[in-house]
Amino acid sequence: MSLNLLRLFGGRNATAPVARERLQILLAHERGLLGQSDLLVTLREEILAVVSKHVALDPDKVIVKLERGKTVSTLEVDIEVPNNFDKKALAQRRMAG
Amino acid sequence: MAKVLVVTSGKGGVGKTTSTAALGAALAQSGQNVVVVDFDVGLRNLDLVMGAERRVVFDLINVVQGVAKLPQALIRDKRLENLWLLPASQTRDKDALTDEGVGRVIAELRSRFDWILCDSPAGIERGATLAMRYADEAVIVTNPEVSSVRDSDRIIGMLDSKTVKAERGERVEKHVLITRYDPARAARGEMLNIDDILEILATPLLGIIPESQDVLKASNVGTPVTLNNAESAPARAYIDAARRLMGEEVAMVVPAERKGFMNRLLGRRAA
């Protein structure tokens, strides 16, 4: 009974959940942009260099993210590879270059 | 071994200086040798909150630049003999501080004190980065409010990348201190709750300081709140937080709403 009353009176104007959701979305975005430390920039460049030796890549399609967690953090590397990335394409690129 | 602890937040007005004074006094009250260092060059206030504003002769910048020796600039607290203040300069600007000079002063303080509490200026500019530069631990002062949480998140990112410890591949030990917590508003769902803040910041909690008249009263008379009224709710919360800093296990008390007659009748509970 009392819990229902609490929800009835307290729940209607509760803005805290909205604040929480807005923050979560905003920070997920900002951590991607601003959180890019020098380490992430270096990692991204070196990963790009290594993979580009073997696969033709669009540099903009290489995304390196660091997600902070309570006990561990995860490093997420997302590389989009075109379908015709085989050696023929690479050979053509070499010829052209 | 000496510990360098930065009290920081990004956002201004959340309670960094109050918290530096209160935690510094609480640590000193339990017998530690403590110095509180004001890094807010040009807008110093730690001297005022500590009640030492009329005793400032030399400051941090004088020491950094070699104009004064460290013992000449240190001010001993009138109430606690093992609590000291190193004030900031009110007339110079923050560019007078150099990374190398701050490093030298911190190293000298390490040989004299158990705790070196650095009161950071607001913002993310030079003053704030120098205040955290040599820290072993950090207290991130956060209000239960969106802009403060956002700025805290930014500061946590800087603690993980711009400190000497981070550059060495080590970690600055971080703690969130929630200040100006209003239990009544939290119970009504008008204020971000503590679990949400901790989940968003992914950083452990050092303490919850309730919004209280006692904090203002203490700063009015220039006494850290833990000394001015040690039995008040915010003082007890700061004393517990200081004990946690010293490695003690202290049960976390979430400030509770003072129940009014109607609430008691309805059996409402504070969250």
CSV table of N, CA and C in Angstrom, one decimal, chain B residues 28-103:
chain,number,residue,atom,x,y,z
B,28,ALA,N,43.9,14.9,9.9
B,28,ALA,CA,44.8,15.5,10.9
B,28,ALA,C,44.3,15.1,12.3
B,29,GLN,N,42.9,15.2,12.4
B,29,GLN,CA,42.3,14.8,13.7
B,29,GLN,C,42.6,13.4,14.1
B,30,SER,N,42.8,12.5,13.1
B,30,SER,CA,43.2,11.1,13.5
B,30,SER,C,44.7,10.9,13.5
B,31,GLY,N,45.4,12.0,13.6
B,31,GLY,CA,46.8,11.9,13.9
B,31,GLY,C,47.8,12.0,12.8
B,32,GLN,N,47.3,12.1,11.5
B,32,GLN,CA,48.1,12.1,10.4
B,32,GLN,C,48.7,13.5,10.2
B,33,ASN,N,49.9,13.6,9.6
B,33,ASN,CA,50.5,14.9,9.3
B,33,ASN,C,50.0,15.3,7.9
B,34,VAL,N,49.3,16.4,7.9
B,34,VAL,CA,48.6,16.8,6.7
B,34,VAL,C,48.9,18.2,6.2
B,35,VAL,N,49.1,18.3,4.9
B,35,VAL,CA,49.2,19.7,4.3
B,35,VAL,C,48.1,19.8,3.2
B,36,VAL,N,47.3,20.9,3.2
B,36,VAL,CA,46.4,21.1,2.2
B,36,VAL,C,47.0,22.2,1.3
B,37,VAL,N,47.0,22.0,0.0
B,37,VAL,CA,47.7,22.9,-1.0
B,37,VAL,C,46.6,23.5,-1.9
B,38,ASP,N,46.6,24.8,-2.0
B,38,ASP,CA,45.6,25.5,-2.8
B,38,ASP,C,46.3,25.7,-4.2
B,39,PHE,N,45.7,25.1,-5.2
B,39,PHE,CA,46.2,25.2,-6.6
B,39,PHE,C,45.4,26.3,-7.4
B,40,ASP,N,44.4,26.9,-6.8
B,40,ASP,CA,43.5,27.8,-7.5
B,40,ASP,C,44.2,29.2,-7.5
B,41,VAL,N,45.2,29.3,-8.4
B,41,VAL,CA,46.0,30.6,-8.5
B,41,VAL,C,45.1,31.7,-9.0
B,42,GLY,N,45.1,32.8,-8.3
B,42,GLY,CA,44.3,33.9,-8.7
B,42,GLY,C,42.9,34.0,-8.1
B,43,LEU,N,42.4,32.8,-7.7
B,43,LEU,CA,41.1,32.7,-7.0
B,43,LEU,C,41.2,31.8,-5.8
B,44,ARG,N,42.2,32.1,-5.0
B,44,ARG,CA,42.4,31.2,-3.8
B,44,ARG,C,41.2,31.4,-2.8
B,45,ASN,N,40.9,30.3,-2.2
B,45,ASN,CA,39.8,30.4,-1.2
B,45,ASN,C,40.1,29.4,0.0
B,46,LEU,N,41.0,28.5,-0.2
B,46,LEU,CA,41.2,27.5,0.8
B,46,LEU,C,41.7,28.2,2.1
B,47,ASP,N,42.5,29.3,2.0
B,47,ASP,CA,42.9,30.0,3.2
B,47,ASP,C,41.7,30.6,4.0
B,48,LEU,N,40.7,31.0,3.2
B,48,LEU,CA,39.5,31.6,3.8
B,48,LEU,C,38.7,30.5,4.6
B,49,VAL,N,38.5,29.4,3.9
B,49,VAL,CA,37.7,28.3,4.5
B,49,VAL,C,38.5,27.7,5.7
B,50,MET,N,39.8,27.8,5.7
B,50,MET,CA,40.6,27.3,6.8
B,50,MET,C,40.8,28.3,7.9
B,51,GLY,N,40.3,29.5,7.6
B,51,GLY,CA,40.5,30.6,8.6
B,51,GLY,C,41.9,31.1,8.7
B,52,ALA,N,42.7,31.1,7.7
B,52,ALA,CA,44.1,31.5,7.7
B,52,ALA,C,44.4,32.7,6.8
B,53,GLU,N,43.3,33.3,6.3
B,53,GLU,CA,43.5,34.3,5.3
B,53,GLU,C,44.3,35.5,5.7
B,54,ARG,N,44.4,35.8,7.0
B,54,ARG,CA,45.2,36.9,7.4
B,54,ARG,C,46.6,36.6,7.8
B,55,ARG,N,47.0,35.3,7.6
B,55,ARG,CA,48.3,34.8,8.0
B,55,ARG,C,49.2,34.5,6.8
B,56,VAL,N,48.6,34.7,5.5
B,56,VAL,CA,49.3,34.4,4.3
B,56,VAL,C,50.5,35.4,4.1
B,57,VAL,N,51.7,34.9,4.0
B,57,VAL,CA,52.8,35.8,3.7
B,57,VAL,C,53.4,35.4,2.3
B,58,PHE,N,53.8,34.1,2.2
B,58,PHE,CA,54.3,33.6,1.0
B,58,PHE,C,53.3,32.5,0.5
B,59,ASP,N,53.5,32.2,-0.8
B,59,ASP,CA,52.5,31.2,-1.4
B,59,ASP,C,53.2,30.2,-2.3
B,60,LEU,N,52.4,29.3,-2.9
B,60,LEU,CA,52.9,28.2,-3.7
B,60,LEU,C,53.8,28.7,-4.8
B,61,ILE,N,53.4,29.8,-5.5
B,61,ILE,CA,54.2,30.4,-6.6
B,61,ILE,C,55.5,30.9,-6.1
B,62,ASN,N,55.6,31.6,-5.0
B,62,ASN,CA,56.8,32.0,-4.4
B,62,ASN,C,57.8,30.9,-4.2
B,63,VAL,N,57.2,29.7,-3.8
B,63,VAL,CA,58.1,28.6,-3.5
B,63,VAL,C,58.5,27.9,-4.8
B,64,VAL,N,57.6,27.8,-5.8
B,64,VAL,CA,57.9,27.2,-7.1
B,64,VAL,C,59.0,28.1,-7.7
B,65,GLN,N,58.9,29.4,-7.6
B,65,GLN,CA,59.9,30.2,-8.3
B,65,GLN,C,61.2,30.5,-7.4
B,66,GLY,N,61.2,29.9,-6.2
B,66,GLY,CA,62.4,30.0,-5.4
B,66,GLY,C,62.5,31.3,-4.7
B,67,VAL,N,61.5,32.1,-4.7
B,67,VAL,CA,61.5,33.4,-3.9
B,67,VAL,C,61.4,33.1,-2.4
B,68,ALA,N,60.7,32.1,-2.0
B,68,ALA,CA,60.6,31.7,-0.6
B,68,ALA,C,60.9,30.2,-0.5
B,69,LYS,N,61.4,29.9,0.7
B,69,LYS,CA,61.6,28.5,1.0
B,69,LYS,C,60.2,27.9,1.5
B,70,LEU,N,60.1,26.6,1.3
B,70,LEU,CA,58.8,25.9,1.7
B,70,LEU,C,58.4,26.2,3.1
B,71,PRO,N,59.3,26.1,4.1
B,71,PRO,CA,58.8,26.3,5.5
B,71,PRO,C,58.3,27.8,5.7
B,72,GLN,N,58.8,28.7,4.9
B,72,GLN,CA,58.3,30.1,5.1
B,72,GLN,C,56.9,30.3,4.6
B,73,ALA,N,56.5,29.4,3.6
B,73,ALA,CA,55.2,29.6,3.0
B,73,ALA,C,54.1,28.7,3.8
B,74,LEU,N,54.6,27.7,4.5
B,74,LEU,CA,53.6,26.8,5.1
B,74,LEU,C,53.0,27.5,6.3
B,75,ILE,N,51.7,27.4,6.5
B,75,ILE,CA,51.0,28.0,7.6
B,75,ILE,C,50.4,26.9,8.5
B,76,ARG,N,50.8,27.0,9.8
B,76,ARG,CA,50.3,25.9,10.7
B,76,ARG,C,48.9,26.3,11.2
B,77,ASP,N,48.0,25.3,11.2
B,77,ASP,CA,46.6,25.5,11.6
B,77,ASP,C,46.6,25.9,13.1
B,78,LYS,N,45.7,26.8,13.5
B,78,LYS,CA,45.7,27.3,14.9
B,78,LYS,C,45.1,26.2,15.8
B,79,ARG,N,44.3,25.3,15.3
B,79,ARG,CA,43.6,24.3,16.1
B,79,ARG,C,44.3,23.0,16.2
B,80,LEU,N,44.9,22.6,15.0
B,80,LEU,CA,45.5,21.3,15.0
B,80,LEU,C,47.0,21.5,14.6
B,81,GLU,N,47.9,21.0,15.4
B,81,GLU,CA,49.3,21.3,15.2
B,81,GLU,C,49.9,20.5,14.0
B,82,ASN,N,49.2,19.4,13.6
B,82,ASN,CA,49.7,18.6,12.5
B,82,ASN,C,48.9,18.8,11.2
B,83,LEU,N,48.3,20.0,11.1
B,83,LEU,CA,47.6,20.4,9.9
B,83,LEU,C,48.2,21.7,9.4
B,84,TRP,N,48.6,21.7,8.1
B,84,TRP,CA,49.2,22.9,7.5
B,84,TRP,C,48.6,23.3,6.2
B,85,LEU,N,48.8,24.5,5.8
B,85,LEU,CA,48.2,25.0,4.6
B,85,LEU,C,49.3,25.6,3.7
B,86,LEU,N,49.3,25.3,2.5
B,86,LEU,CA,50.2,26.0,1.5
B,86,LEU,C,49.3,26.8,0.6
B,87,PRO,N,49.2,28.1,0.8
B,87,PRO,CA,48.2,28.9,0.0
B,87,PRO,C,48.6,29.1,-1.4
B,88,ALA,N,47.6,29.5,-2.2
B,88,ALA,CA,47.9,29.9,-3.6
B,88,ALA,C,48.1,31.4,-3.6
B,89,SER,N,48.7,31.9,-4.8
B,89,SER,CA,48.9,33.3,-4.9
B,89,SER,C,47.5,33.9,-5.4
B,90,GLN,N,47.3,35.1,-4.9
B,90,GLN,CA,46.0,35.8,-5.3
B,90,GLN,C,46.3,36.7,-6.4
B,91,THR,N,47.5,37.2,-6.6
B,91,THR,CA,47.8,38.2,-7.5
B,91,THR,C,48.4,37.7,-8.8
B,92,ARG,N,49.1,36.6,-8.8
B,92,ARG,CA,49.7,36.1,-10.0
B,92,ARG,C,48.7,35.3,-10.8
B,93,ASP,N,49.1,34.9,-12.1
B,93,ASP,CA,48.2,34.0,-12.8
B,93,ASP,C,48.8,32.6,-12.9
B,94,LYS,N,47.9,31.7,-13.4
B,94,LYS,CA,48.3,30.3,-13.3
B,94,LYS,C,49.5,29.9,-14.1
B,95,ASP,N,49.8,30.8,-15.1
B,95,ASP,CA,51.0,30.4,-15.9
B,95,ASP,C,52.3,30.5,-15.2
B,96,ALA,N,52.3,31.1,-14.0
B,96,ALA,CA,53.5,31.2,-13.2
B,96,ALA,C,53.8,29.8,-12.6
B,97,LEU,N,52.9,28.8,-12.7
B,97,LEU,CA,53.2,27.5,-12.2
B,97,LEU,C,53.8,26.7,-13.4
B,98,THR,N,54.9,26.0,-13.1
B,98,THR,CA,55.4,25.1,-14.1
B,98,THR,C,55.3,23.7,-13.6
B,99,ASP,N,55.3,22.8,-14.6
B,99,ASP,CA,55.2,21.3,-14.3
B,99,ASP,C,56.4,20.9,-13.4
B,100,GLU,N,57.6,21.4,-13.8
B,100,GLU,CA,58.8,21.0,-13.1
B,100,GLU,C,58.8,21.6,-11.7
B,101,GLY,N,58.4,22.9,-11.6
B,101,GLY,CA,58.4,23.5,-10.3
B,101,GLY,C,57.4,22.9,-9.3
B,102,VAL,N,56.2,22.6,-9.8
B,102,VAL,CA,55.2,21.9,-9.0
B,102,VAL,C,55.8,20.5,-8.5
B,103,GLY,N,56.4,19.8,-9.4
B,103,GLY,CA,57.0,18.5,-9.1
B,103,GLY,C,58.0,18.6,-8.0
